[in-house]
Amino acid sequence: QFAAAVHELVLQARASERGQFNLQRVDLGAVIMSVLGAVREHRVMIEPNYMTLLAGIGVLEGLGRQLDPTLDLLSMALPMLARLAVSGALGVGGPWPQ
């Protein structure tokens, strides 16, 4: 049920404008609050490091809105995420544990 709730939140965030994931179109703060509401509703335990990450995302969102709200976050992040995945730093791709 929790996974379905988070999936629905992602679909709602994506529905704002296909192909554009920028701070003008997506309110990350509202998305994070909705995810935390689902966490609370479904009594899901989350790691403290995840909460620190969410706080950091909130700060970066505010800074990003001030500097360039039209920046397409996904197109900027994809090359970095691909490099991390290939290196194995994300726990996907790269050498698999034996």
Coordinates of N, CA, C and O in Angstrom, one line a residue:
Q1 N 0.8 -1.2 0.0 CA 0.0 0.0 0.0 C 0.9 1.3 0.0 O 0.5 2.2 -0.6
F2 N 2.0 1.2 0.8 CA 2.9 2.4 0.8 C 3.5 2.6 -0.6 O 3.5 3.8 -1.0
A3 N 3.9 1.6 -1.2 CA 4.5 1.7 -2.6 C 3.5 2.3 -3.5 O 3.8 3.1 -4.4
A4 N 2.2 1.9 -3.4 CA 1.2 2.4 -4.3 C 1.0 3.9 -4.0 O 0.8 4.7 -5.0
A5 N 1.0 4.3 -2.8 CA 0.8 5.7 -2.4 C 1.9 6.5 -3.0 O 1.7 7.6 -3.5
V6 N 3.2 6.1 -2.8 CA 4.3 6.8 -3.4 C 4.3 6.9 -4.9 O 4.6 7.9 -5.5
H7 N 3.9 5.8 -5.5 CA 3.8 5.7 -7.0 C 2.8 6.8 -7.4 O 3.0 7.5 -8.4
E8 N 1.7 6.9 -6.8 CA 0.6 7.9 -7.1 C 1.2 9.3 -7.0 O 0.9 10.2 -7.8
L9 N 2.0 9.5 -5.9 CA 2.6 10.9 -5.7 C 3.5 11.2 -6.9 O 3.6 12.3 -7.4
V10 N 4.3 10.2 -7.3 CA 5.2 10.4 -8.4 C 4.5 10.8 -9.7 O 4.8 11.7 -10.4
L11 N 3.4 10.0 -9.9 CA 2.6 10.3 -11.1 C 2.0 11.7 -11.1 O 1.9 12.3 -12.1
Q12 N 1.5 12.1 -9.9 CA 1.0 13.5 -9.8 C 2.0 14.5 -10.1 O 1.8 15.5 -10.8
A13 N 3.3 14.3 -9.6 CA 4.3 15.3 -9.8 C 4.7 15.3 -11.3 O 5.0 16.4 -11.8
R14 N 4.7 14.2 -11.9 CA 5.1 14.1 -13.3 C 4.0 14.7 -14.2 O 4.3 15.1 -15.3
A15 N 2.8 14.6 -13.8 CA 1.6 15.0 -14.6 C 1.6 16.5 -14.9 O 1.0 17.0 -15.8
S16 N 2.4 17.3 -14.0 CA 2.3 18.8 -14.2 C 2.7 19.2 -15.6 O 2.1 20.1 -16.1
E17 N 3.8 18.6 -16.1 CA 4.2 19.0 -17.5 C 5.2 17.9 -18.0 O 6.3 17.8 -17.5
R18 N 4.7 17.1 -18.9 CA 5.6 16.0 -19.5 C 6.9 16.6 -20.0 O 6.9 17.6 -20.7
G19 N 8.0 15.9 -19.6 CA 9.3 16.3 -20.2 C 10.0 17.5 -19.5 O 11.1 17.8 -19.8
Q20 N 9.3 18.1 -18.5 CA 9.9 19.2 -17.8 C 9.8 19.0 -16.3 O 8.8 18.9 -15.8
F21 N 11.0 18.8 -15.7 CA 11.0 18.6 -14.3 C 11.8 19.7 -13.7 O 13.0 19.6 -13.3
N22 N 11.2 20.9 -13.7 CA 11.9 22.0 -13.1 C 11.2 22.6 -11.9 O 10.0 22.2 -11.7
L23 N 11.8 23.5 -11.2 CA 11.2 24.0 -10.0 C 10.0 24.9 -10.2 O 9.3 25.2 -9.3
Q24 N 9.8 25.4 -11.4 CA 8.6 26.2 -11.7 C 7.4 25.3 -11.8 O 6.3 25.6 -11.4
R25 N 7.6 24.1 -12.2 CA 6.5 23.1 -12.5 C 6.3 22.1 -11.3 O 5.2 21.7 -11.2
V26 N 7.3 21.8 -10.6 CA 7.2 20.8 -9.5 C 7.5 21.4 -8.2 O 8.6 22.0 -8.0
D27 N 6.7 21.3 -7.2 CA 6.9 21.8 -5.9 C 7.4 20.6 -5.1 O 6.7 19.8 -4.5
L28 N 8.8 20.6 -5.0 CA 9.4 19.5 -4.3 C 9.0 19.4 -2.8 O 8.9 18.4 -2.2
G29 N 8.9 20.6 -2.2 CA 8.5 20.6 -0.8 C 7.1 19.9 -0.6 O 7.0 19.2 0.4
A30 N 6.2 20.2 -1.5 CA 4.9 19.6 -1.3 C 5.0 18.1 -1.6 O 4.3 17.3 -0.9
V31 N 5.8 17.7 -2.5 CA 6.0 16.2 -2.8 C 6.6 15.5 -1.6 O 6.2 14.5 -1.2
I32 N 7.7 16.2 -1.0 CA 8.3 15.6 0.2 C 7.3 15.5 1.3 O 7.2 14.5 2.0
M33 N 6.5 16.5 1.5 CA 5.5 16.5 2.6 C 4.5 15.4 2.4 O 4.1 14.7 3.3
S34 N 4.1 15.2 1.1 CA 3.2 14.1 0.8 C 3.8 12.7 1.1 O 3.1 11.8 1.6
V35 N 5.1 12.6 0.7 CA 5.7 11.3 1.0 C 5.8 11.1 2.5 O 5.6 9.9 2.9
L36 N 6.2 12.1 3.2 CA 6.2 11.9 4.7 C 4.9 11.6 5.3 O 4.8 10.9 6.2
G37 N 3.8 12.2 4.7 CA 2.5 11.8 5.1 C 2.2 10.4 4.9 O 1.6 9.7 5.7
A38 N 2.6 9.8 3.7 CA 2.4 8.4 3.4 C 3.2 7.6 4.4 O 2.8 6.5 4.8
V39 N 4.4 8.0 4.7 CA 5.3 7.3 5.7 C 4.6 7.2 7.0 O 4.5 6.1 7.6
R40 N 4.0 8.3 7.5 CA 3.3 8.3 8.7 C 2.0 7.5 8.7 O 1.8 6.7 9.6
E41 N 1.3 7.6 7.6 CA 0.0 6.9 7.5 C 0.3 5.4 7.5 O -0.5 4.6 8.1
H42 N 1.3 4.9 6.8 CA 1.6 3.5 6.6 C 2.6 3.0 7.7 O 3.0 1.8 7.6
R43 N 3.0 3.9 8.6 CA 3.9 3.5 9.7 C 5.2 2.9 9.1 O 5.6 1.8 9.6
V44 N 5.8 3.5 8.2 CA 7.0 3.0 7.6 C 8.2 3.6 8.4 O 8.2 4.8 8.6
M45 N 9.1 2.8 8.8 CA 10.3 3.3 9.5 C 11.3 3.8 8.4 O 11.5 3.1 7.4
I46 N 11.8 5.0 8.6 CA 12.8 5.5 7.7 C 14.1 5.8 8.4 O 14.1 6.1 9.6
E47 N 15.2 5.7 7.7 CA 16.5 5.9 8.3 C 16.7 7.4 8.6 O 16.2 8.3 7.8
P48 N 17.4 7.8 9.7 CA 17.7 9.2 10.0 C 18.4 9.9 8.9 O 18.2 11.1 8.6
N49 N 19.3 9.1 8.2 CA 20.0 9.8 7.0 C 19.1 10.2 5.9 O 19.4 11.2 5.3
Y50 N 18.0 9.5 5.8 CA 17.0 9.9 4.8 C 16.4 11.2 5.1 O 16.1 12.1 4.3
M51 N 16.1 11.4 6.4 CA 15.5 12.6 6.9 C 16.5 13.8 6.6 O 16.1 14.9 6.2
T52 N 17.8 13.6 6.9 CA 18.8 14.6 6.6 C 18.8 14.9 5.1 O 18.9 16.1 4.7
L53 N 18.7 13.9 4.3 CA 18.7 14.1 2.8 C 17.5 15.0 2.5 O 17.6 15.9 1.7
L54 N 16.3 14.7 3.0 CA 15.1 15.4 2.7 C 15.2 16.9 3.1 O 14.8 17.8 2.4
A55 N 15.9 17.1 4.3 CA 16.1 18.5 4.7 C 17.0 19.2 3.7 O 16.8 20.4 3.4
G56 N 18.1 18.5 3.3 CA 19.0 19.1 2.3 C 18.3 19.4 1.0 O 18.6 20.5 0.4
I57 N 17.4 18.5 0.6 CA 16.7 18.8 -0.7 C 15.8 20.0 -0.5 O 15.7 20.8 -1.4
G58 N 15.2 20.2 0.7 CA 14.4 21.4 0.9 C 15.2 22.7 0.8 O 14.8 23.7 0.2
V59 N 16.4 22.6 1.3 CA 17.3 23.8 1.3 C 17.7 24.1 -0.2 O 17.7 25.2 -0.7
L60 N 18.1 23.0 -0.9 CA 18.5 23.2 -2.3 C 17.4 23.6 -3.2 O 17.6 24.4 -4.1
E61 N 16.1 23.2 -2.9 CA 15.0 23.6 -3.7 C 14.8 25.1 -3.5 O 14.6 25.8 -4.5
G62 N 14.9 25.6 -2.3 CA 14.8 27.1 -2.1 C 15.9 27.9 -2.8 O 15.6 28.9 -3.5
L63 N 17.1 27.4 -2.7 CA 18.2 28.0 -3.4 C 18.0 28.0 -4.9 O 18.2 29.0 -5.6
G64 N 17.6 26.8 -5.4 CA 17.4 26.7 -6.9 C 16.3 27.6 -7.4 O 16.4 28.1 -8.5
R65 N 15.2 27.7 -6.6 CA 14.1 28.6 -7.0 C 14.6 30.0 -7.2 O 14.2 30.8 -8.0
Q66 N 15.5 30.4 -6.3 CA 16.1 31.8 -6.3 C 17.0 32.0 -7.5 O 17.0 33.0 -8.1
L67 N 17.8 31.0 -7.8 CA 18.9 31.1 -8.8 C 18.3 30.9 -10.2 O 18.6 31.7 -11.1
D68 N 17.6 29.8 -10.4 CA 17.1 29.5 -11.8 C 16.0 28.5 -11.7 O 16.1 27.3 -11.8
P69 N 14.8 29.0 -11.5 CA 13.6 28.2 -11.4 C 13.3 27.4 -12.7 O 12.5 26.4 -12.6
T70 N 13.8 27.7 -13.8 CA 13.5 27.0 -15.0 C 14.5 25.9 -15.3 O 14.4 25.2 -16.3
L71 N 15.5 25.7 -14.5 CA 16.5 24.7 -14.6 C 15.8 23.3 -14.6 O 15.0 23.0 -13.7
D72 N 16.1 22.5 -15.6 CA 15.5 21.2 -15.7 C 16.4 20.2 -14.9 O 17.4 19.8 -15.3
L73 N 15.9 19.9 -13.7 CA 16.7 19.1 -12.7 C 17.0 17.7 -13.3 O 18.1 17.2 -13.1
L74 N 16.1 17.1 -13.9 CA 16.3 15.7 -14.4 C 17.3 15.6 -15.4 O 18.2 14.8 -15.4
S75 N 17.3 16.6 -16.4 CA 18.3 16.5 -17.4 C 19.7 16.8 -16.9 O 20.7 16.3 -17.4
M76 N 19.8 17.6 -15.8 CA 21.1 17.9 -15.2 C 21.6 16.7 -14.4 O 22.8 16.4 -14.3
A77 N 20.7 16.0 -13.7 CA 21.0 14.9 -12.8 C 21.3 13.6 -13.6 O 22.1 12.8 -13.1
L78 N 20.7 13.4 -14.7 CA 20.8 12.1 -15.4 C 22.3 11.7 -15.7 O 22.7 10.5 -15.4
P79 N 23.1 12.6 -16.2 CA 24.5 12.2 -16.5 C 25.3 11.8 -15.2 O 26.0 10.8 -15.2
M80 N 25.0 12.5 -14.1 CA 25.7 12.2 -12.9 C 25.2 10.9 -12.3 O 26.0 10.1 -11.8
L81 N 23.9 10.7 -12.4 CA 23.4 9.4 -11.8 C 23.8 8.2 -12.7 O 24.1 7.2 -12.1
A82 N 24.0 8.4 -14.0 CA 24.5 7.3 -14.8 C 25.9 7.0 -14.5 O 26.3 5.8 -14.3
R83 N 26.7 8.0 -14.2 CA 28.1 7.8 -13.8 C 28.2 7.0 -12.5 O 29.0 6.1 -12.3
L84 N 27.4 7.5 -11.5 CA 27.3 6.8 -10.2 C 26.9 5.4 -10.4 O 27.4 4.5 -9.7
A85 N 25.9 5.1 -11.2 CA 25.4 3.8 -11.4 C 26.4 2.9 -12.0 O 26.6 1.7 -11.5
V86 N 27.1 3.4 -13.0 CA 28.2 2.6 -13.6 C 29.3 2.3 -12.6 O 29.9 1.2 -12.6
S87 N 29.6 3.2 -11.8 CA 30.7 3.0 -10.8 C 30.3 2.1 -9.7 O 31.1 1.6 -8.9
G88 N 29.0 1.8 -9.5 CA 28.4 1.0 -8.5 C 28.1 1.7 -7.2 O 27.7 1.2 -6.2
A89 N 28.3 3.1 -7.2 CA 28.1 3.9 -6.0 C 26.6 3.9 -5.6 O 26.3 4.2 -4.4
L90 N 25.7 3.7 -6.5 CA 24.3 3.7 -6.2 C 23.8 2.4 -5.8 O 22.6 2.2 -5.5
G91 N 24.6 1.4 -5.8 CA 24.1 0.0 -5.5 C 23.5 -0.7 -6.7 O 22.9 -1.7 -6.6
V92 N 23.5 0.0 -7.9 CA 23.0 -0.6 -9.1 C 24.1 -0.5 -10.2 O 24.9 0.4 -10.1
G93 N 24.0 -1.4 -11.1 CA 25.1 -1.4 -12.1 C 26.4 -1.8 -11.5 O 26.5 -2.2 -10.3
G94 N 27.5 -1.6 -12.2 CA 28.8 -1.9 -11.7 C 28.9 -3.4 -11.3 O 28.1 -4.2 -11.6
P95 N 30.0 -3.7 -10.5 CA 30.2 -5.1 -10.1 C 29.2 -5.5 -9.1 O 28.9 -4.8 -8.1
W96 N 28.6 -6.7 -9.4 CA 27.5 -7.2 -8.5 C 28.2 -8.1 -7.4 O 29.2 -8.7 -7.7
P97 N 27.7 -8.1 -6.2 CA 28.3 -8.9 -5.1 C 28.1 -10.4 -5.5 O 27.1 -10.8 -6.1
Q98 N 29.1 -11.1 -5.2 CA 29.1 -12.6 -5.5 C 28.3 -13.3 -4.4 O 28.4 -13.1 -3.3

